[in-house]
């Protein structure tokens, strides 16, 4: 199918461009990793010795040659070696990934659940009649903008302060595997749930105002029926796009969250690599996040035509009314 | 929704007319024994109010109407008359800020049990909707869920009201689709709304409304979004199904001609009150209310609404506009075959006359109009306005200079005026763009043109949103005229307006043509209007020129089957085909064969309009 082929081609192009951009940016950083590790005057290495080390790492060859070599080894699945520790980058990542993936996945799932709960309660037509219900509605509608404006590290610190230190509900030290996840997941979920809830509320409002919703009402539909059968599928489309884009937020949030809660993971690894100018690690992290980001958005793109038949039209579209209208 | 307007408590909102409804239920006990059968729907003294920022606004102020079993009652009125509010109240779906503040709505079932609907709890309403009261909505394009199949939408009422057996639902859906005249119903059920035409979608919506065979069908402007030929067939279908199922129909329409054709009883609504009600034939033949007479005299399909001497070209003078072999192709994405929007269209327009381009949506009439105005270079052919070859103007200075020769007036007066500019700024803008006159001259030109289109001068300082649709269209016309063009392309310029406003604008256009010696290209789908305002006409269908010539000749003696179809589809005229099975007998004399004298009409035209003028054409 041409649509799928076009999307996959686009995704691959994005990957290649992201790799090139990341490489150029990292190469443009002042100083190099060799200098960062061995440049310390305490080691007492001479300039000649440093040049030797560079030659050993292949860092003295022209940038273009280095670029293609790195690209080639990435394609083979060889992510290189950390300059800082000398360990294989793939091994470092393999160690850090599971914990981060758990955090990210749980964060995303709770964010979606939270957003859906807020959006449905805030838009439920059954909650329009009574004064108390209207107050709740307005409160919930005010919540997402507030949540968007809170920085992740601040949420993390407040959560630790309140739930661990003051209420003593969740231990910070010597926490079990599940207990240690509660607060980081909450920290991560809140800023992601907020824009999602905002988009959902807006699109549910829009769909509820559509004539086909009043038609369904005129057939005797209940509010629950309306939300689950008619509104949900129409309103989920914009939210889906948003969810795909929010993955970027998830990566950034994971870095900060892991730093605040002192969890080992890709976030911590990244933070350390930045501090040490550990280019191979950074490049690997960037490429891996790009791959995941592109994959998620590819899935979103491919889901669209499944959910909305109007986007299913292939290039050899049958003559439709819409074409005629566009022409008019 | 802030507090001080909320004069109603939630309980009142839900049961605003409790005491009365109780009274009615008592009455109903007696009426069961009375000899006179109760009408299916009986609305008495209905009042509806909306809470707005400016306090409570009453949209319906005590109307009475009834729908008998198996008959059609038409609720006729212009926008703002309260007809839609009344319809929404009957199905219990008023907007959130609206409520029934008085009166009664009673539904009497086949078993003679009379049920009061005002104050009914939501749960009871839900059981009624779809089962006993069905709705055929206004706009078929947006009334079907775009992401679900036709079959799912038609099956909705069945599932909502407790059908669980998948196969039974599917069988019923296909039966319904077949019944509303869709070919290959099994395939249609699997298709999505965007794959169907407007007329087919309306059939689907009718099928869904009929799913549980309701006793009362509310048709809320069921055809106003459809092409005329489709409109006629859809109305025929509703008629047919009404006869077959014995349902009563409450038809909401702004079009008196549609009501005249279809209804047994007419209720004319204006400003929330009933102006006139009675059997259709009687109301049309001898309207008692002044307003009904105005509506009648402004309905282009029932009466001559514009007094206009036909314009004959001066002998020997070359035509002002010459269109030769015009062809416009559009490239479709991903497809090698271009879409041909206009295919070999040729016609000539003598100076000072009106040429109409007639056709349904997608016929290429707008594309042709835009080619004359120089908005799109056609794929092939020539457009000559005066001595200028419009297709050769390019995109630069010469085209901009040509723009003052041909001006365009659009259909939608809401979208075509910049909401942020004052009316005088809107009128002066073309002058500023063409660097004509100084500030004072531009200002006085703007005021002069306001006068020309009969708008008060105070309008100059207002914004578009403070004006009504008709006033906005007058501003749009004034703006087109301010550059003193020779040709004005009117693209469905009166289609979005209420009939009385439409009649006023048409009279204005006729007057301006005489005063300023303008040449009009009048794009319309409405043959009833065209035959009154045009001198020559080109009938188009799917980009092809079907017929072209003098209006009198083409409409009296149509050579092409499609022109005949278009003519037959005009509501209010005796339709050549179709199957008219009406119970009312006095329809024939319903203002079609009897001359109706006209004392006055808005705009000060004194004339006598006889129906001969219309049936003659």
PDB file of N, CA, C and O in Angstrom, chain B residues 551-591:
ATOM      1  N   UNK B 551     -33.730  33.070 -21.919  1.00  0.00           N
ATOM      2  CA  UNK B 551     -34.390  32.434 -20.784  1.00  0.00           C
ATOM      3  C   UNK B 551     -35.770  31.930 -21.182  1.00  0.00           C
ATOM      4  O   UNK B 551     -36.145  30.788 -20.893  1.00  0.00           O
ATOM      5  N   UNK B 552     -36.547  32.775 -21.880  1.00  0.00           N
ATOM      6  CA  UNK B 552     -37.897  32.392 -22.254  1.00  0.00           C
ATOM      7  C   UNK B 552     -37.891  31.108 -23.068  1.00  0.00           C
ATOM      8  O   UNK B 552     -38.599  30.155 -22.755  1.00  0.00           O
ATOM      9  N   UNK B 553     -37.019  31.062 -24.052  1.00  0.00           N
ATOM     10  CA  UNK B 553     -36.965  29.895 -24.937  1.00  0.00           C
ATOM     11  C   UNK B 553     -36.537  28.649 -24.155  1.00  0.00           C
ATOM     12  O   UNK B 553     -37.188  27.608 -24.194  1.00  0.00           O
ATOM     13  N   UNK B 554     -35.437  28.774 -23.393  1.00  0.00           N
ATOM     14  CA  UNK B 554     -34.879  27.593 -22.733  1.00  0.00           C
ATOM     15  C   UNK B 554     -35.858  27.030 -21.707  1.00  0.00           C
ATOM     16  O   UNK B 554     -36.043  25.822 -21.593  1.00  0.00           O
ATOM     17  N   UNK B 555     -36.513  27.908 -20.962  1.00  0.00           N
ATOM     18  CA  UNK B 555     -37.356  27.401 -19.887  1.00  0.00           C
ATOM     19  C   UNK B 555     -38.751  26.997 -20.371  1.00  0.00           C
ATOM     20  O   UNK B 555     -39.396  26.151 -19.777  1.00  0.00           O
ATOM     21  N   UNK B 556     -39.220  27.628 -21.450  1.00  0.00           N
ATOM     22  CA  UNK B 556     -40.536  27.237 -21.947  1.00  0.00           C
ATOM     23  C   UNK B 556     -40.449  25.998 -22.816  1.00  0.00           C
ATOM     24  O   UNK B 556     -41.338  25.172 -22.842  1.00  0.00           O
ATOM     25  N   UNK B 557     -39.343  25.922 -23.542  1.00  0.00           N
ATOM     26  CA  UNK B 557     -39.230  24.842 -24.508  1.00  0.00           C
ATOM     27  C   UNK B 557     -37.868  24.176 -24.342  1.00  0.00           C
ATOM     28  O   UNK B 557     -37.005  24.276 -25.212  1.00  0.00           O
ATOM     29  N   UNK B 558     -37.661  23.559 -23.206  1.00  0.00           N
ATOM     30  CA  UNK B 558     -36.328  22.978 -22.953  1.00  0.00           C
ATOM     31  C   UNK B 558     -36.048  21.851 -23.922  1.00  0.00           C
ATOM     32  O   UNK B 558     -36.897  20.988 -24.141  1.00  0.00           O
ATOM     33  N   UNK B 559     -34.871  21.889 -24.531  1.00  0.00           N
ATOM     34  CA  UNK B 559     -34.524  20.850 -25.487  1.00  0.00           C
ATOM     35  C   UNK B 559     -33.885  19.661 -24.807  1.00  0.00           C
ATOM     36  O   UNK B 559     -33.888  18.573 -25.337  1.00  0.00           O
ATOM     37  N   UNK B 560     -33.297  19.900 -23.654  1.00  0.00           N
ATOM     38  CA  UNK B 560     -32.532  18.823 -23.027  1.00  0.00           C
ATOM     39  C   UNK B 560     -33.297  18.239 -21.837  1.00  0.00           C
ATOM     40  O   UNK B 560     -33.943  18.967 -21.083  1.00  0.00           O
ATOM     41  N   UNK B 561     -33.171  16.956 -21.707  1.00  0.00           N
ATOM     42  CA  UNK B 561     -33.859  16.246 -20.618  1.00  0.00           C
ATOM     43  C   UNK B 561     -33.486  16.826 -19.255  1.00  0.00           C
ATOM     44  O   UNK B 561     -34.326  16.978 -18.371  1.00  0.00           O
ATOM     45  N   UNK B 562     -32.206  17.204 -19.091  1.00  0.00           N
ATOM     46  CA  UNK B 562     -31.754  17.697 -17.788  1.00  0.00           C
ATOM     47  C   UNK B 562     -32.431  19.022 -17.431  1.00  0.00           C
ATOM     48  O   UNK B 562     -32.802  19.244 -16.290  1.00  0.00           O
ATOM     49  N   UNK B 563     -32.585  19.892 -18.406  1.00  0.00           N
ATOM     50  CA  UNK B 563     -33.282  21.157 -18.153  1.00  0.00           C
ATOM     51  C   UNK B 563     -34.720  20.866 -17.712  1.00  0.00           C
ATOM     52  O   UNK B 563     -35.244  21.500 -16.796  1.00  0.00           O
ATOM     53  N   UNK B 564     -35.344  19.909 -18.385  1.00  0.00           N
ATOM     54  CA  UNK B 564     -36.713  19.534 -18.002  1.00  0.00           C
ATOM     55  C   UNK B 564     -36.754  19.026 -16.567  1.00  0.00           C
ATOM     56  O   UNK B 564     -37.639  19.371 -15.798  1.00  0.00           O
ATOM     57  N   UNK B 565     -35.737  18.227 -16.207  1.00  0.00           N
ATOM     58  CA  UNK B 565     -35.664  17.709 -14.828  1.00  0.00           C
ATOM     59  C   UNK B 565     -35.547  18.846 -13.825  1.00  0.00           C
ATOM     60  O   UNK B 565     -36.227  18.872 -12.803  1.00  0.00           O
ATOM     61  N   UNK B 566     -34.649  19.784 -14.134  1.00  0.00           N
ATOM     62  CA  UNK B 566     -34.446  20.919 -13.239  1.00  0.00           C
ATOM     63  C   UNK B 566     -35.744  21.696 -13.067  1.00  0.00           C
ATOM     64  O   UNK B 566     -36.122  22.079 -11.962  1.00  0.00           O
ATOM     65  N   UNK B 567     -36.434  21.903 -14.177  1.00  0.00           N
ATOM     66  CA  UNK B 567     -37.683  22.659 -14.132  1.00  0.00           C
ATOM     67  C   UNK B 567     -38.716  21.921 -13.296  1.00  0.00           C
ATOM     68  O   UNK B 567     -39.416  22.511 -12.469  1.00  0.00           O
ATOM     69  N   UNK B 568     -38.792  20.619 -13.514  1.00  0.00           N
ATOM     70  CA  UNK B 568     -39.797  19.831 -12.805  1.00  0.00           C
ATOM     71  C   UNK B 568     -39.525  19.813 -11.311  1.00  0.00           C
ATOM     72  O   UNK B 568     -40.437  19.660 -10.501  1.00  0.00           O
ATOM     73  N   UNK B 569     -38.250  19.978 -10.953  1.00  0.00           N
ATOM     74  CA  UNK B 569     -37.890  19.851  -9.545  1.00  0.00           C
ATOM     75  C   UNK B 569     -38.153  21.114  -8.751  1.00  0.00           C
ATOM     76  O   UNK B 569     -38.065  21.116  -7.536  1.00  0.00           O
ATOM     77  N   UNK B 570     -38.478  22.204  -9.431  1.00  0.00           N
ATOM     78  CA  UNK B 570     -38.747  23.436  -8.677  1.00  0.00           C
ATOM     79  C   UNK B 570     -39.967  23.201  -7.804  1.00  0.00           C
ATOM     80  O   UNK B 570     -41.031  22.840  -8.301  1.00  0.00           O
ATOM     81  N   UNK B 571     -39.838  23.388  -6.507  1.00  0.00           N
ATOM     82  CA  UNK B 571     -40.997  23.168  -5.663  1.00  0.00           C
ATOM     83  C   UNK B 571     -42.041  24.237  -5.936  1.00  0.00           C
ATOM     84  O   UNK B 571     -41.724  25.351  -6.346  1.00  0.00           O
ATOM     85  N   UNK B 572     -43.282  23.897  -5.713  1.00  0.00           N
ATOM     86  CA  UNK B 572     -44.341  24.874  -5.887  1.00  0.00           C
ATOM     87  C   UNK B 572     -44.988  24.808  -7.246  1.00  0.00           C
ATOM     88  O   UNK B 572     -46.073  25.295  -7.448  1.00  0.00           O
ATOM     89  N   UNK B 573     -44.318  24.190  -8.213  1.00  0.00           N
ATOM     90  CA  UNK B 573     -44.949  24.028  -9.513  1.00  0.00           C
ATOM     91  C   UNK B 573     -45.485  22.616  -9.593  1.00  0.00           C
ATOM     92  O   UNK B 573     -45.051  21.730  -8.873  1.00  0.00           O
ATOM     93  N   UNK B 574     -46.404  22.395 -10.491  1.00  0.00           N
ATOM     94  CA  UNK B 574     -46.899  21.035 -10.668  1.00  0.00           C
ATOM     95  C   UNK B 574     -45.769  20.218 -11.244  1.00  0.00           C
ATOM     96  O   UNK B 574     -45.241  20.541 -12.300  1.00  0.00           O
ATOM     97  N   UNK B 575     -45.426  19.187 -10.550  1.00  0.00           N
ATOM     98  CA  UNK B 575     -44.292  18.426 -11.042  1.00  0.00           C
ATOM     99  C   UNK B 575     -44.751  17.436 -12.094  1.00  0.00           C
ATOM    100  O   UNK B 575     -45.757  16.755 -11.941  1.00  0.00           O
ATOM    101  N   UNK B 576     -43.999  17.384 -13.167  1.00  0.00           N
ATOM    102  CA  UNK B 576     -44.405  16.579 -14.316  1.00  0.00           C
ATOM    103  C   UNK B 576     -44.378  15.097 -13.971  1.00  0.00           C
ATOM    104  O   UNK B 576     -45.231  14.336 -14.368  1.00  0.00           O
ATOM    105  N   UNK B 577     -43.359  14.709 -13.228  1.00  0.00           N
ATOM    106  CA  UNK B 577     -43.259  13.304 -12.843  1.00  0.00           C
ATOM    107  C   UNK B 577     -43.596  13.220 -11.375  1.00  0.00           C
ATOM    108  O   UNK B 577     -44.150  14.137 -10.821  1.00  0.00           O
ATOM    109  N   UNK B 578     -43.300  12.177 -10.723  1.00  0.00           N
ATOM    110  CA  UNK B 578     -43.635  12.096  -9.303  1.00  0.00           C
ATOM    111  C   UNK B 578     -45.061  11.660  -9.166  1.00  0.00           C
ATOM    112  O   UNK B 578     -45.867  11.760 -10.083  1.00  0.00           O
ATOM    113  N   UNK B 579     -45.391  11.274  -7.966  1.00  0.00           N
ATOM    114  CA  UNK B 579     -46.668  10.610  -7.743  1.00  0.00           C
ATOM    115  C   UNK B 579     -47.333  11.347  -6.622  1.00  0.00           C
ATOM    116  O   UNK B 579     -46.934  11.224  -5.473  1.00  0.00           O
ATOM    117  N   UNK B 580     -48.294  12.145  -6.986  1.00  0.00           N
ATOM    118  CA  UNK B 580     -48.901  12.974  -5.966  1.00  0.00           C
ATOM    119  C   UNK B 580     -50.166  12.336  -5.437  1.00  0.00           C
ATOM    120  O   UNK B 580     -51.187  12.320  -6.079  1.00  0.00           O
ATOM    121  N   UNK B 581     -50.028  11.845  -4.249  1.00  0.00           N
ATOM    122  CA  UNK B 581     -51.180  11.171  -3.652  1.00  0.00           C
ATOM    123  C   UNK B 581     -51.604  11.995  -2.462  1.00  0.00           C
ATOM    124  O   UNK B 581     -51.211  11.715  -1.354  1.00  0.00           O
ATOM    125  N   UNK B 582     -52.320  13.038  -2.687  1.00  0.00           N
ATOM    126  CA  UNK B 582     -52.664  13.927  -1.602  1.00  0.00           C
ATOM    127  C   UNK B 582     -54.101  13.692  -1.197  1.00  0.00           C
ATOM    128  O   UNK B 582     -54.961  13.421  -2.020  1.00  0.00           O
ATOM    129  N   UNK B 583     -54.347  13.845   0.062  1.00  0.00           N
ATOM    130  CA  UNK B 583     -55.718  13.690   0.544  1.00  0.00           C
ATOM    131  C   UNK B 583     -56.494  14.974   0.297  1.00  0.00           C
ATOM    132  O   UNK B 583     -57.672  14.960  -0.033  1.00  0.00           O
ATOM    133  N   UNK B 584     -55.807  16.097   0.448  1.00  0.00           N
ATOM    134  CA  UNK B 584     -56.493  17.372   0.294  1.00  0.00           C
ATOM    135  C   UNK B 584     -56.856  17.595  -1.164  1.00  0.00           C
ATOM    136  O   UNK B 584     -56.092  17.328  -2.066  1.00  0.00           O
ATOM    137  N   UNK B 585     -58.042  18.105  -1.359  1.00  0.00           N
ATOM    138  CA  UNK B 585     -58.533  18.250  -2.714  1.00  0.00           C
ATOM    139  C   UNK B 585     -58.327  19.656  -3.254  1.00  0.00           C
ATOM    140  O   UNK B 585     -58.201  19.854  -4.455  1.00  0.00           O
ATOM    141  N   UNK B 586     -58.273  20.607  -2.346  1.00  0.00           N
ATOM    142  CA  UNK B 586     -58.234  21.989  -2.821  1.00  0.00           C
ATOM    143  C   UNK B 586     -56.831  22.429  -3.213  1.00  0.00           C
ATOM    144  O   UNK B 586     -56.567  23.592  -3.387  1.00  0.00           O
ATOM    145  N   UNK B 587     -55.949  21.465  -3.366  1.00  0.00           N
ATOM    146  CA  UNK B 587     -54.582  21.825  -3.706  1.00  0.00           C
ATOM    147  C   UNK B 587     -54.487  22.527  -5.048  1.00  0.00           C
ATOM    148  O   UNK B 587     -53.726  23.452  -5.242  1.00  0.00           O
ATOM    149  N   UNK B 588     -55.292  22.054  -5.994  1.00  0.00           N
ATOM    150  CA  UNK B 588     -55.185  22.568  -7.359  1.00  0.00           C
ATOM    151  C   UNK B 588     -55.392  24.081  -7.407  1.00  0.00           C
ATOM    152  O   UNK B 588     -54.755  24.781  -8.175  1.00  0.00           O
ATOM    153  N   UNK B 589     -56.263  24.544  -6.535  1.00  0.00           N
ATOM    154  CA  UNK B 589     -56.526  25.984  -6.587  1.00  0.00           C
ATOM    155  C   UNK B 589     -55.670  26.749  -5.587  1.00  0.00           C
ATOM    156  O   UNK B 589     -55.952  27.891  -5.273  1.00  0.00           O
ATOM    157  N   UNK B 590     -54.632  26.086  -5.116  1.00  0.00           N
ATOM    158  CA  UNK B 590     -53.854  26.704  -4.050  1.00  0.00           C
ATOM    159  C   UNK B 590     -52.967  27.812  -4.597  1.00  0.00           C
ATOM    160  O   UNK B 590     -51.770  27.806  -4.427  1.00  0.00           O
ATOM    161  N   UNK B 591     -53.571  28.763  -5.220  1.00  0.00           N
ATOM    162  CA  UNK B 591     -52.802  29.936  -5.632  1.00  0.00           C
ATOM    163  C   UNK B 591     -52.062  29.725  -6.919  1.00  0.00           C
ATOM    164  O   UNK B 591     -51.231  30.517  -7.298  1.00  0.00           O
TER     165      UNK B 591
END
